[in-house]
Amino acid sequence: MRDAGIILIILQVISFIPAIVSGDNIFAYGFFNLLGRCALGIVGVILFVVANKKNK
C-alpha cells in the first residue's frame, strides 16, 4: 500500500504540470472541482498513512 500511495502522489504532481504551464487557476472553479483534481493525491496520502500505521 505504501508503494501505491507514493505512485498516486507522484501522479498527482504530474497532473498539475499542464495546469501550471497553461496558467490555469485551479482555485477558480470551486471546491468540488479542486477536490476532483486532487483525488489521486488524497487517496495516495490516505494509503501512505495507513501503511505507516500498520508498520508501527
C-alpha positions as a LaTeX table, in Angstrom:
\begin{tabular}{lrrr}
\hline
Residue & $x$ (\AA) & $y$ (\AA) & $z$ (\AA) \\
\hline
Met1 & 0.00 & 0.00 & 0.00 \\
Arg2 & 2.87 & 2.33 & 0.68 \\
Asp3 & 4.18 & 1.97 & $-2.87$ \\
Ala4 & 0.72 & 2.57 & $-4.32$ \\
Gly5 & 0.39 & 5.71 & $-2.19$ \\
Ile6 & 3.71 & 7.06 & $-3.41$ \\
Ile7 & 2.79 & 6.35 & $-7.04$ \\
Leu8 & $-0.56$ & 8.13 & $-6.65$ \\
Ile9 & 1.11 & 11.17 & $-5.09$ \\
Ile10 & 3.61 & 11.31 & $-7.97$ \\
Leu11 & 0.77 & 11.05 & $-10.50$ \\
Gln12 & $-0.99$ & 13.90 & $-8.72$ \\
Val13 & 2.07 & 16.12 & $-9.02$ \\
Ile14 & 2.39 & 15.22 & $-12.72$ \\
Ser15 & $-1.28$ & 16.03 & $-13.31$ \\
Phe16 & $-0.78$ & 19.59 & $-12.06$ \\
Ile17 & 2.01 & 20.32 & $-14.57$ \\
Pro18 & $-0.31$ & 21.11 & $-17.55$ \\
Ala19 & $-2.41$ & 23.43 & $-15.38$ \\
Ile20 & 0.69 & 25.28 & $-14.23$ \\
Val21 & 2.18 & 25.52 & $-17.73$ \\
Ser22 & $-1.06$ & 26.81 & $-19.25$ \\
Gly23 & $-1.55$ & 29.32 & $-16.45$ \\
Asp24 & $-4.88$ & 27.83 & $-15.37$ \\
Asn25 & $-6.08$ & 28.90 & $-11.93$ \\
Ile26 & $-7.07$ & 25.64 & $-10.24$ \\
Phe27 & $-8.87$ & 27.51 & $-7.44$ \\
Ala28 & $-11.20$ & 29.43 & $-9.78$ \\
Tyr29 & $-13.74$ & 26.67 & $-10.41$ \\
Gly30 & $-14.95$ & 25.90 & $-6.90$ \\
Phe31 & $-14.30$ & 23.47 & $-4.11$ \\
Phe32 & $-15.64$ & 20.32 & $-5.77$ \\
Asn33 & $-13.56$ & 20.85 & $-8.90$ \\
Leu34 & $-10.48$ & 21.22 & $-6.72$ \\
Leu35 & $-11.46$ & 18.10 & $-4.78$ \\
Gly36 & $-11.78$ & 16.17 & $-8.04$ \\
Arg37 & $-8.43$ & 17.38 & $-9.28$ \\
Cys38 & $-6.75$ & 16.37 & $-6.03$ \\
Ala39 & $-8.48$ & 12.99 & $-5.65$ \\
Leu40 & $-5.38$ & 10.98 & $-6.61$ \\
Gly41 & $-3.26$ & 12.81 & $-4.09$ \\
Ile42 & $-5.83$ & 12.46 & $-1.33$ \\
Val43 & $-6.14$ & 8.70 & $-1.86$ \\
Gly44 & $-2.35$ & 8.44 & $-2.07$ \\
Val45 & $-1.86$ & 10.20 & 1.24 \\
Ile46 & $-4.51$ & 8.04 & 2.90 \\
Leu47 & $-2.83$ & 4.85 & 1.64 \\
Phe48 & 0.57 & 6.09 & 2.75 \\
Val49 & $-0.68$ & 6.95 & 6.26 \\
Val50 & $-2.49$ & 3.62 & 6.66 \\
Ala51 & 0.60 & 1.69 & 5.57 \\
Asn52 & 2.78 & 3.57 & 8.04 \\
Lys53 & 0.36 & 2.93 & 10.91 \\
Lys54 & 0.32 & $-0.78$ & 10.13 \\
Asn55 & 4.14 & $-0.92$ & 10.29 \\
Lys56 & 4.21 & 0.58 & 13.80 \\
\hline
\end{tabular}
